[in-house]
XYZ file of N, CA and C in Angstrom:
312
model
N -0.876 -8.748 -7.991
C -0.356 -8.196 -6.763
C 0.783 -7.233 -7.104
N 0.778 -6.093 -6.454
C 1.843 -5.123 -6.712
C 2.718 -4.973 -5.462
N 3.922 -4.489 -5.664
C 4.847 -4.205 -4.581
C 4.784 -2.705 -4.289
N 4.809 -2.374 -3.018
C 4.802 -0.979 -2.584
C 6.008 -0.778 -1.682
N 6.737 0.300 -1.904
C 7.890 0.628 -1.065
C 7.751 2.067 -0.577
N 8.219 2.289 0.632
C 8.128 3.618 1.221
C 9.222 3.771 2.264
N 9.459 5.022 2.643
C 10.422 5.278 3.703
C 9.777 6.113 4.798
N 10.292 5.904 6.000
C 9.859 6.636 7.189
C 11.137 6.994 7.948
N 11.020 7.723 9.039
C 12.225 8.120 9.778
C 12.077 7.784 11.251
N 13.079 7.099 11.754
C 13.161 6.731 13.161
C 13.936 7.825 13.898
N 13.495 8.152 15.094
C 14.224 9.138 15.890
C 15.543 8.527 16.362
N 16.586 9.349 16.479
C 17.893 8.828 16.906
C 17.811 8.094 18.252
N 18.542 6.994 18.340
C 18.611 6.219 19.568
C 17.419 5.320 19.840
N 16.518 5.171 18.875
C 15.282 4.417 19.097
C 15.250 3.060 18.406
N 16.375 2.625 17.857
C 16.396 1.358 17.113
C 15.907 0.189 17.961
N 16.477 0.010 19.130
C 16.122 -1.159 19.953
C 14.657 -1.120 20.385
N 14.149 0.050 20.693
C 12.735 0.169 21.077
C 11.825 -0.143 19.891
N 12.208 0.317 18.708
C 11.426 0.029 17.507
C 11.375 -1.482 17.263
N 12.517 -2.125 17.373
C 12.579 -3.579 17.182
C 11.738 -4.286 18.238
N 11.878 -3.860 19.488
C 11.112 -4.471 20.587
C 9.610 -4.392 20.328
N 9.140 -3.220 19.940
C 7.700 -3.038 19.706
C 7.217 -3.867 18.522
N 8.026 -3.966 17.482
C 7.597 -4.745 16.323
C 7.718 -6.250 16.562
N 8.643 -6.660 17.405
C 8.713 -8.082 17.765
C 7.489 -8.505 18.566
N 6.829 -7.544 19.190
C 5.615 -7.812 19.949
C 4.416 -7.106 19.313
N 4.402 -7.052 17.971
C 3.312 -6.355 17.275
C 1.971 -6.902 17.753
N 1.030 -6.005 17.941
C -0.280 -6.400 18.439
C -0.944 -7.343 17.434
N -1.538 -8.420 17.895
C -2.213 -9.355 16.980
C -3.273 -8.666 16.123
N -3.937 -7.663 16.685
C -4.973 -6.946 15.927
C -4.378 -6.193 14.745
N -3.160 -5.695 14.904
C -2.500 -4.992 13.806
C -2.078 -5.986 12.726
N -1.480 -7.093 13.142
C -1.077 -8.118 12.166
C -2.291 -8.626 11.398
N -3.401 -8.841 12.102
C -4.625 -9.316 11.457
C -5.176 -8.276 10.479
N -5.192 -7.015 10.884
C -5.666 -5.937 10.002
C -4.841 -5.879 8.730
N -3.532 -5.954 8.864
C -2.655 -5.900 7.695
C -2.969 -7.051 6.746
N -3.078 -8.252 7.293
C -3.354 -9.423 6.449
C -4.737 -9.342 5.811
N -5.738 -8.934 6.592
C -7.107 -8.821 6.058
C -7.211 -7.752 4.977
N -6.310 -6.792 4.997
C -6.321 -5.704 4.015
C -5.634 -6.090 2.718
N -5.158 -7.345 2.620
C -4.525 -7.810 1.384
C -3.049 -7.488 1.301
N -2.428 -7.219 2.439
C -1.004 -6.882 2.488
C -0.240 -8.114 2.948
N 0.823 -8.433 2.234
C 1.627 -9.604 2.593
C 3.099 -9.321 2.315
N 3.928 -10.261 2.729
C 5.366 -10.177 2.476
C 5.895 -8.789 2.849
N 5.585 -8.351 4.070
C 5.875 -7.009 4.565
C 7.176 -7.034 5.363
N 8.134 -6.238 4.943
C 9.405 -6.112 5.645
C 9.734 -4.644 5.852
N 10.447 -4.358 6.943
C 10.942 -3.015 7.213
C 12.435 -3.135 7.501
N 13.228 -2.313 6.839
C 14.676 -2.292 7.003
C 15.086 -0.939 7.583
N 16.226 -0.902 8.253
C 16.734 0.337 8.826
C 18.111 0.661 8.265
N 18.271 1.882 7.775
C 19.582 2.414 7.412
C 20.068 3.179 8.644
N 20.978 2.587 9.395
C 21.415 3.181 10.660
C 22.183 4.484 10.481
N 22.767 4.718 9.321
C 23.489 5.976 9.091
C 22.539 7.167 9.040
N 21.320 6.946 8.543
C 20.367 8.047 8.363
C 19.118 7.921 9.236
N 18.947 6.775 9.910
C 17.730 6.458 10.662
C 16.496 6.368 9.763
N 16.720 6.110 8.481
C 15.607 5.929 7.556
C 15.149 4.475 7.618
N 13.847 4.305 7.795
C 13.199 2.996 7.721
C 12.703 2.814 6.299
N 12.952 1.662 5.741
C 12.530 1.352 4.378
C 11.554 0.193 4.461
N 10.310 0.431 4.062
C 9.281 -0.606 4.086
C 8.968 -1.080 2.683
N 8.735 -2.372 2.566
C 8.315 -2.951 1.290
C 7.282 -4.029 1.587
N 6.255 -4.074 0.774
C 5.162 -5.016 0.984
C 4.483 -5.335 -0.334
N 3.828 -6.480 -0.359
C 2.995 -6.829 -1.503
C 1.557 -6.482 -1.139
N 0.859 -5.922 -2.105
C -0.499 -5.441 -1.879
C -1.414 -5.987 -2.958
N -2.489 -6.649 -2.537
C -3.523 -7.027 -3.494
C -4.645 -6.013 -3.316
N -4.808 -5.156 -4.269
C -5.758 -4.056 -4.154
C -5.018 -2.737 -4.169
N -5.645 -1.714 -3.609
C -5.094 -0.367 -3.689
C -4.630 0.195 -2.350
N -4.684 -0.592 -1.265
C -4.397 -0.077 0.057
C -3.101 -0.639 0.609
N -2.158 0.245 0.922
C -0.949 -0.185 1.620
C -1.178 -0.010 3.121
N -0.253 -0.502 3.905
C -0.395 -0.401 5.362
C -0.449 1.048 5.833
N 0.131 1.952 5.082
C 0.176 3.350 5.481
C -1.147 4.065 5.221
N -2.094 3.378 4.614
C -3.376 3.999 4.275
C -4.531 3.396 5.070
N -4.236 2.861 6.243
C -5.267 2.242 7.075
C -5.652 3.133 8.251
N -5.348 4.411 8.167
C -5.529 5.342 9.272
C -6.956 5.620 9.677
N -7.920 5.185 8.902
C -9.316 5.386 9.278
C -9.815 4.275 10.205
N -8.943 3.327 10.546
C -9.318 2.206 11.398
C -8.740 2.444 12.791
N -9.591 2.316 13.807
C -9.228 2.692 15.174
C -7.960 2.011 15.693
N -7.816 0.719 15.486
C -6.634 0.027 16.012
C -5.364 0.545 15.350
N -5.439 0.915 14.071
C -4.275 1.492 13.387
C -3.921 2.838 13.999
N -4.933 3.643 14.310
C -4.687 4.936 14.944
C -4.006 4.742 16.303
N -4.436 3.741 17.051
C -3.823 3.462 18.356
C -2.370 3.015 18.196
N -2.102 2.179 17.171
C -0.723 1.754 16.916
C 0.140 2.966 16.576
N -0.364 3.840 15.719
C 0.392 5.039 15.360
C 0.660 5.901 16.596
N -0.331 6.042 17.471
C -0.127 6.799 18.707
C 0.983 6.157 19.536
N 0.966 4.852 19.642
C 1.958 4.086 20.399
C 3.363 4.281 19.842
N 3.487 4.389 18.537
C 4.791 4.515 17.887
C 5.262 5.968 17.739
N 4.402 6.922 18.005
C 4.695 8.329 17.684
C 5.868 8.914 18.457
N 6.224 8.345 19.603
C 7.330 8.912 20.380
C 8.702 8.515 19.834
N 8.751 7.563 18.902
C 10.052 7.115 18.387
C 10.215 7.312 16.876
N 9.224 7.937 16.239
C 9.277 8.150 14.788
C 8.881 9.580 14.454
N 9.286 10.042 13.275
C 8.759 11.301 12.757
C 7.322 11.054 12.325
N 6.398 11.887 12.826
C 4.981 11.674 12.551
C 4.297 12.960 12.089
N 3.151 12.774 11.464
C 2.268 13.863 11.055
C 1.421 14.293 12.253
N 0.654 15.392 12.135
C -0.183 15.840 13.257
C -1.161 14.772 13.774
N -1.580 13.818 12.929
C -2.492 12.759 13.382
C -1.737 11.545 13.923
N -0.425 11.675 14.106
C 0.477 10.623 14.589
C 0.761 9.529 13.567
N 0.265 9.646 12.350
C 0.665 8.702 11.307
C 2.122 8.960 10.965
N 2.877 7.910 10.615
C 4.272 8.140 10.270
C 4.408 9.022 9.030
N 5.357 9.920 9.055
C 5.682 10.669 7.843
C 6.205 9.634 6.849
N 5.496 9.470 5.762
C 5.784 8.412 4.799
C 6.020 9.007 3.424
N 7.079 8.558 2.789
C 7.381 8.962 1.412
C 7.372 7.693 0.576
N 6.450 7.618 -0.373
C 6.403 6.453 -1.258
C 7.543 6.520 -2.256
N 8.070 5.372 -2.595
C 9.211 5.291 -3.492
C 8.802 4.672 -4.824
N 9.342 5.199 -5.881
C 9.064 4.694 -7.223
C 9.968 3.495 -7.517
N 9.365 2.426 -7.971
C 10.156 1.263 -8.380
C 10.789 1.566 -9.727
N 12.097 1.443 -9.786
C 12.805 1.709 -11.034
C 13.477 0.464 -11.603
N 13.465 -0.630 -10.835
C 14.005 -1.888 -11.325
C 13.482 -3.020 -10.458
N 13.192 -4.150 -11.106
C 12.799 -5.366 -10.386
C 13.231 -6.559 -11.209
N 13.794 -7.540 -10.550
C 14.183 -8.794 -11.187
C 13.545 -9.925 -10.400
N 12.721 -10.682 -11.044
C 12.018 -11.802 -10.416
C 12.891 -13.017 -10.393
C-alpha cells in the first residue's frame, strides 16, 4: 500500500460549507472510495492560504482524484465546484505532492 498526498484550493470564506458537506458525504462516494482501494483518507486545511492538503493510502494505482470517469464522482465534483478551484470538468485543481520523508 502506498501513501498519496495532494493539495487543492478552497475558495475564501468556504471553510464551514466545506466541512458541512464532508460531514454529510454521500454514502455512494464513501463506498466508491473504499471499493477503489483507498483508505485512511484525511483532508487538512491551511487557513492562511486556503490550501487543502489530502493524504490517503492507496492499494493499487488509483487515488480519489482519479475517479472522474465514474458518474457519482462527477456529480460530487459538480456539487463541490462552487467552493473550490476546479478544472473545466469541475474536478478539483489537484497538485500531487512528492513524499520526501516518512517515519513509521
